[in-house]
Every structure is written in structure tokens, then in C-alpha cells.
Short mmCIF file of C-alpha atoms in Angstrom, two decimals:
data_model
loop_
_atom_site.label_atom_id
_atom_site.label_comp_id
_atom_site.label_asym_id
_atom_site.label_seq_id
_atom_site.Cartn_x
_atom_site.Cartn_y
_atom_site.Cartn_z
CA MET A 1 -45.63 49.32 29.61
CA THR A 2 -46.66 46.61 31.94
CA GLN A 3 -48.52 47.79 35.07
CA TYR A 4 -47.40 46.30 38.29
CA ASP A 5 -50.04 44.88 40.70
CA PHE A 6 -48.53 45.33 44.10
CA ALA A 7 -51.15 43.15 45.66
CA THR A 8 -50.31 40.04 43.53
CA GLY A 9 -46.84 40.84 41.97
CA GLU A 10 -48.07 39.30 38.72
CA ALA A 11 -46.10 41.52 36.41
CA ALA A 12 -42.96 40.86 38.28
CA LYS A 13 -43.74 37.05 38.18
CA ALA A 14 -44.36 37.17 34.51
CA ALA A 15 -41.18 39.12 33.85
CA ASP A 16 -39.05 36.88 35.86
CA PHE A 17 -40.58 33.81 34.16
CA ALA A 18 -39.77 35.21 30.76
CA ASN A 19 -36.22 36.20 31.54
CA TYR A 20 -35.43 32.91 33.10
CA PHE A 21 -36.49 30.90 30.08
CA CYS A 22 -35.14 33.22 27.56
CA SER A 23 -31.51 32.12 27.64
CA TYR A 24 -32.47 28.41 27.50
CA SER A 25 -34.02 28.86 24.12
CA TYR A 26 -30.63 29.67 22.54
CA LEU A 27 -28.20 27.03 21.13
CA TYR A 28 -25.13 28.69 22.65
CA HIS A 29 -26.57 28.10 26.18
CA GLN A 30 -27.19 24.48 25.39
CA LYS A 31 -23.81 24.15 23.91
CA GLN A 32 -22.34 25.59 27.07
CA MET A 33 -24.13 22.93 29.17
CA LEU A 34 -23.14 20.14 26.79
CA MET A 35 -19.54 21.17 26.94
CA ASP A 36 -19.48 20.55 30.71
CA HIS A 37 -17.88 17.08 30.13
CA ASN A 38 -17.78 16.09 33.80
CA ARG A 39 -21.51 16.73 34.24
CA MET A 40 -22.45 15.11 30.91
CA ARG A 41 -20.31 11.99 31.62
CA ALA A 42 -21.94 11.67 35.11
CA TYR A 43 -25.35 11.73 33.68
CA HIS A 44 -24.47 9.25 30.83
CA SER A 45 -22.79 6.94 33.33
CA ALA A 46 -25.71 7.07 35.69
CA ILE A 47 -28.12 6.10 32.94
CA MET A 48 -26.04 3.60 31.05
CA TYR A 49 -24.70 1.82 34.17
CA ASN A 50 -28.32 1.33 35.32
CA LYS A 51 -29.84 0.11 32.06
CA SER A 52 -31.75 -2.53 33.89
CA MET A 53 -33.69 0.21 35.66
CA PHE A 54 -34.65 1.77 32.36
CA GLU A 55 -35.51 -1.32 30.27
CA GLY A 56 -39.25 -1.21 29.32
CA LYS A 57 -39.98 1.88 31.62
CA VAL A 58 -41.72 5.13 31.04
CA VAL A 59 -39.49 8.05 31.56
CA LEU A 60 -40.06 11.82 31.92
CA ASP A 61 -37.28 14.22 31.01
CA VAL A 62 -38.07 17.54 32.77
CA GLY A 63 -36.56 20.46 30.90
CA THR A 64 -35.06 18.33 28.20
CA GLY A 65 -33.20 21.20 26.40
CA SER A 66 -31.33 19.63 23.72
CA GLY A 67 -32.86 16.22 24.34
CA VAL A 68 -29.72 14.35 25.28
CA LEU A 69 -30.95 12.79 28.48
CA ALA A 70 -34.05 11.64 26.69
CA ILE A 71 -31.89 10.01 23.99
CA TRP A 72 -29.79 8.25 26.55
CA ALA A 73 -32.89 6.94 28.39
CA ALA A 74 -34.21 5.65 25.18
CA GLN A 75 -30.79 4.01 24.36
CA ALA A 76 -30.84 2.47 27.76
CA GLY A 77 -34.07 0.63 26.94
CA ALA A 78 -37.03 2.96 28.01
CA SER A 79 -40.16 2.01 26.20
CA LYS A 80 -41.40 5.57 26.19
CA VAL A 81 -39.76 8.95 27.05
CA TYR A 82 -41.66 12.13 27.34
CA ALA A 83 -39.06 14.95 26.81
CA VAL A 84 -40.73 18.12 28.17
CA GLU A 85 -39.20 21.58 27.22
CA TYR A 86 -40.90 24.90 27.74
CA THR A 87 -38.86 26.96 25.39
CA ASP A 88 -38.47 26.78 21.55
CA MET A 89 -35.47 24.61 22.14
CA ALA A 90 -38.09 21.79 21.91
CA SER A 91 -37.96 22.01 18.08
CA HIS A 92 -34.17 21.41 18.16
CA ALA A 93 -34.70 18.51 20.53
CA LYS A 94 -37.14 16.95 18.17
CA ASN A 95 -34.76 17.22 15.29
CA LEU A 96 -31.94 15.61 17.27
CA ILE A 97 -34.28 12.76 18.38
CA GLU A 98 -35.53 12.20 14.90
CA GLY A 99 -31.85 12.40 13.64
CA ASN A 100 -31.01 9.56 16.20
CA GLY A 101 -33.87 7.37 14.92
CA LEU A 102 -35.72 7.68 18.31
CA SER A 103 -38.87 9.48 17.41
CA GLY A 104 -40.89 6.21 17.87
CA ILE A 105 -39.82 6.16 21.57
CA VAL A 106 -39.12 9.83 22.46
CA GLU A 107 -42.04 12.29 22.34
CA VAL A 108 -41.10 15.98 22.66
CA ILE A 109 -43.68 18.09 24.38
CA GLN A 110 -43.34 21.88 24.46
CA SER A 111 -44.93 22.80 27.69
CA SER A 112 -44.11 23.81 31.26
CA VAL A 113 -44.17 20.91 33.73
CA GLU A 114 -46.81 22.74 35.62
CA GLU A 115 -49.18 22.61 32.69
CA LEU A 116 -48.10 19.19 31.42
CA ASP A 117 -50.80 16.60 30.63
CA LEU A 118 -49.51 13.02 30.36
CA PRO A 119 -51.53 9.83 29.58
CA CYS A 120 -50.01 8.00 32.47
CA LYS A 121 -47.71 8.17 35.49
CA VAL A 122 -44.01 7.47 34.85
CA ASP A 123 -41.52 5.09 36.30
CA ILE A 124 -38.50 7.33 36.12
CA ILE A 125 -37.92 11.17 36.07
CA VAL A 126 -34.52 12.48 34.65
CA SER A 127 -33.58 16.04 34.74
CA GLU A 128 -30.54 18.14 34.41
CA TRP A 129 -31.80 20.66 37.02
CA MET A 130 -28.63 21.49 38.61
CA GLY A 131 -26.68 24.62 37.62
CA TYR A 132 -23.75 26.47 39.03
CA ILE A 133 -23.52 26.28 42.78
CA LEU A 134 -26.14 23.44 42.53
CA LEU A 135 -29.29 25.52 42.64
CA ARG A 136 -28.57 28.22 39.97
CA GLU A 137 -31.01 27.07 37.31
CA SER A 138 -33.92 27.08 39.78
CA MET A 139 -35.53 24.02 38.23
CA LEU A 140 -35.75 21.94 41.46
CA ASP A 141 -39.31 23.34 42.03
CA SER A 142 -40.41 21.94 38.62
CA VAL A 143 -38.85 18.52 39.30
CA ILE A 144 -40.58 18.29 42.59
CA ARG A 145 -43.86 19.24 41.08
CA ALA A 146 -43.36 16.62 38.34
CA ARG A 147 -42.36 14.10 40.97
CA ASN A 148 -45.55 14.85 43.06
CA LYS A 149 -47.83 14.71 40.09
CA TRP A 150 -46.35 12.14 37.62
CA LEU A 151 -43.98 9.66 39.23
CA LYS A 152 -45.33 6.37 40.43
CA PRO A 153 -44.90 5.66 44.17
CA GLU A 154 -42.11 3.12 43.41
CA GLY A 155 -40.54 5.48 40.85
CA THR A 156 -37.10 6.75 40.71
CA LEU A 157 -35.41 10.16 40.24
CA PHE A 158 -32.15 10.66 38.33
CA PRO A 159 -30.55 12.32 40.08
CA SER A 160 -32.23 11.42 43.40
CA HIS A 161 -30.23 13.51 45.82
CA ALA A 162 -27.30 16.01 45.97
CA THR A 163 -24.84 17.18 48.53
CA MET A 164 -23.57 20.79 48.67
CA TYR A 165 -20.35 21.59 50.63
CA TRP A 166 -19.34 25.01 51.50
CA GLY A 167 -15.87 26.17 52.57
CA LEU A 168 -14.46 29.56 53.25
CA VAL A 169 -11.54 30.62 51.03
CA SER A 170 -9.30 33.39 51.64
CA TYR A 171 -6.45 34.84 49.49
CA GLU A 172 -4.04 36.97 51.60
CA GLU A 173 -3.93 39.84 49.02
CA ASP A 174 -7.60 40.08 48.70
CA ARG A 175 -8.52 39.74 52.33
CA ASP A 176 -8.02 43.40 53.34
CA GLN A 177 -10.20 44.62 50.31
CA LYS A 178 -12.89 42.18 51.19
CA ILE A 179 -12.91 43.06 54.80
CA LYS A 180 -13.18 46.86 53.91
CA GLU A 181 -16.13 46.04 51.48
CA TYR A 182 -17.79 44.05 54.15
CA GLN A 183 -17.42 46.88 56.63
CA ASP A 184 -18.62 49.46 54.05
CA SER A 185 -21.76 47.44 53.37
CA LEU A 186 -22.51 47.20 57.11
CA TYR A 187 -21.97 50.99 57.51
CA ASP A 188 -24.80 51.47 54.83
CA TRP A 189 -27.20 49.63 57.19
CA GLU A 190 -26.33 51.73 60.25
#
């Protein structure tokens, strides 16, 4: 049994870290993301419609997963792509990249971004860091760390920004039940 150090919280941090990455190492999870056609089309279009930005550039793909963004960056003309993946999905990404004849351009590195060691700064960082409700996958911290450490001052992030809109939704038949649940939860705090 893991002992918990209340002063540092290290056991909890390690457990959270392991649980977070666990699901990303399975093909079914990667398939679920690849089947999101709207998201995949948006990434593909962003890269392919901006080929001139990728031509001859060095690219870092943070959390490459299946390697699809790294493949597209190479197809758009990048001279070198570092595809970084913490989980064992890195071996699948490597096979996919080799199968597409891009192993001379795309280098798969199994590492966390925080422990990554590259031979140079990069021109572009691509990452599919957004999850459900924009922040679900919690990869933004890793992308920011990669940006701060590896991106050239004149470099580019793909995507570079996001906008989140929130709106209240009410269904007449559920409203009374939701109000009761809300009131009950407040009662617990009294």
C-alpha cells in the first residue's frame, strides 16, 4: 500500500498522474478521438491550409497519441517533427509513421514534455490538447511548458487560442428536480 505524505501530497500526485495517462495508452481511446470528425477536420484544415508556415520548419507535437498531427505536419512540408508521447501509445504512433513512410522526418519520443530533451528549439508546436468542455484533457499545462522551453520567440502554436462560451440551459420538466437537488446540496452545508 502506498503511504501518503500529507506534507507533500506525493502519493496523490503520483496516483493522479498514473490514472490520467492510463486511458490514453489504449487504442479504443485514440479511436474515440480520431472519430471526432469535426475536430480532426479542423486540425487537418489548419495545418494543410497553412502549408507555407510548415515548409522547412521544425515542429513539436505535444502528446502525439496516434501521431496523426505529426504525420500531417510532415505532409505539410516540415523538415523535422518531434512527436512526443508519454504513454505506450508511442509504439503505435511509430508504426503508423513508418507505415506512412515518414520515419525520416518524424521522430517519436516516448517522454513527458516536462522531461523532454530536444537538440534545438522548434518553430511550431502542434497539440490536440483540448478535450470535452475545452479543458477536459488537462494538457494545457504541458503545452505551456513546452512553449516556454522549446518554442522559438517567433514561433507559432497550433492552435494558438480558444474561446469558451457558456450558456444556461433549462428544460421545463427537469427544472423542478434540479432546483430540489440544488436546495438539498445547500442544506448539507448549513
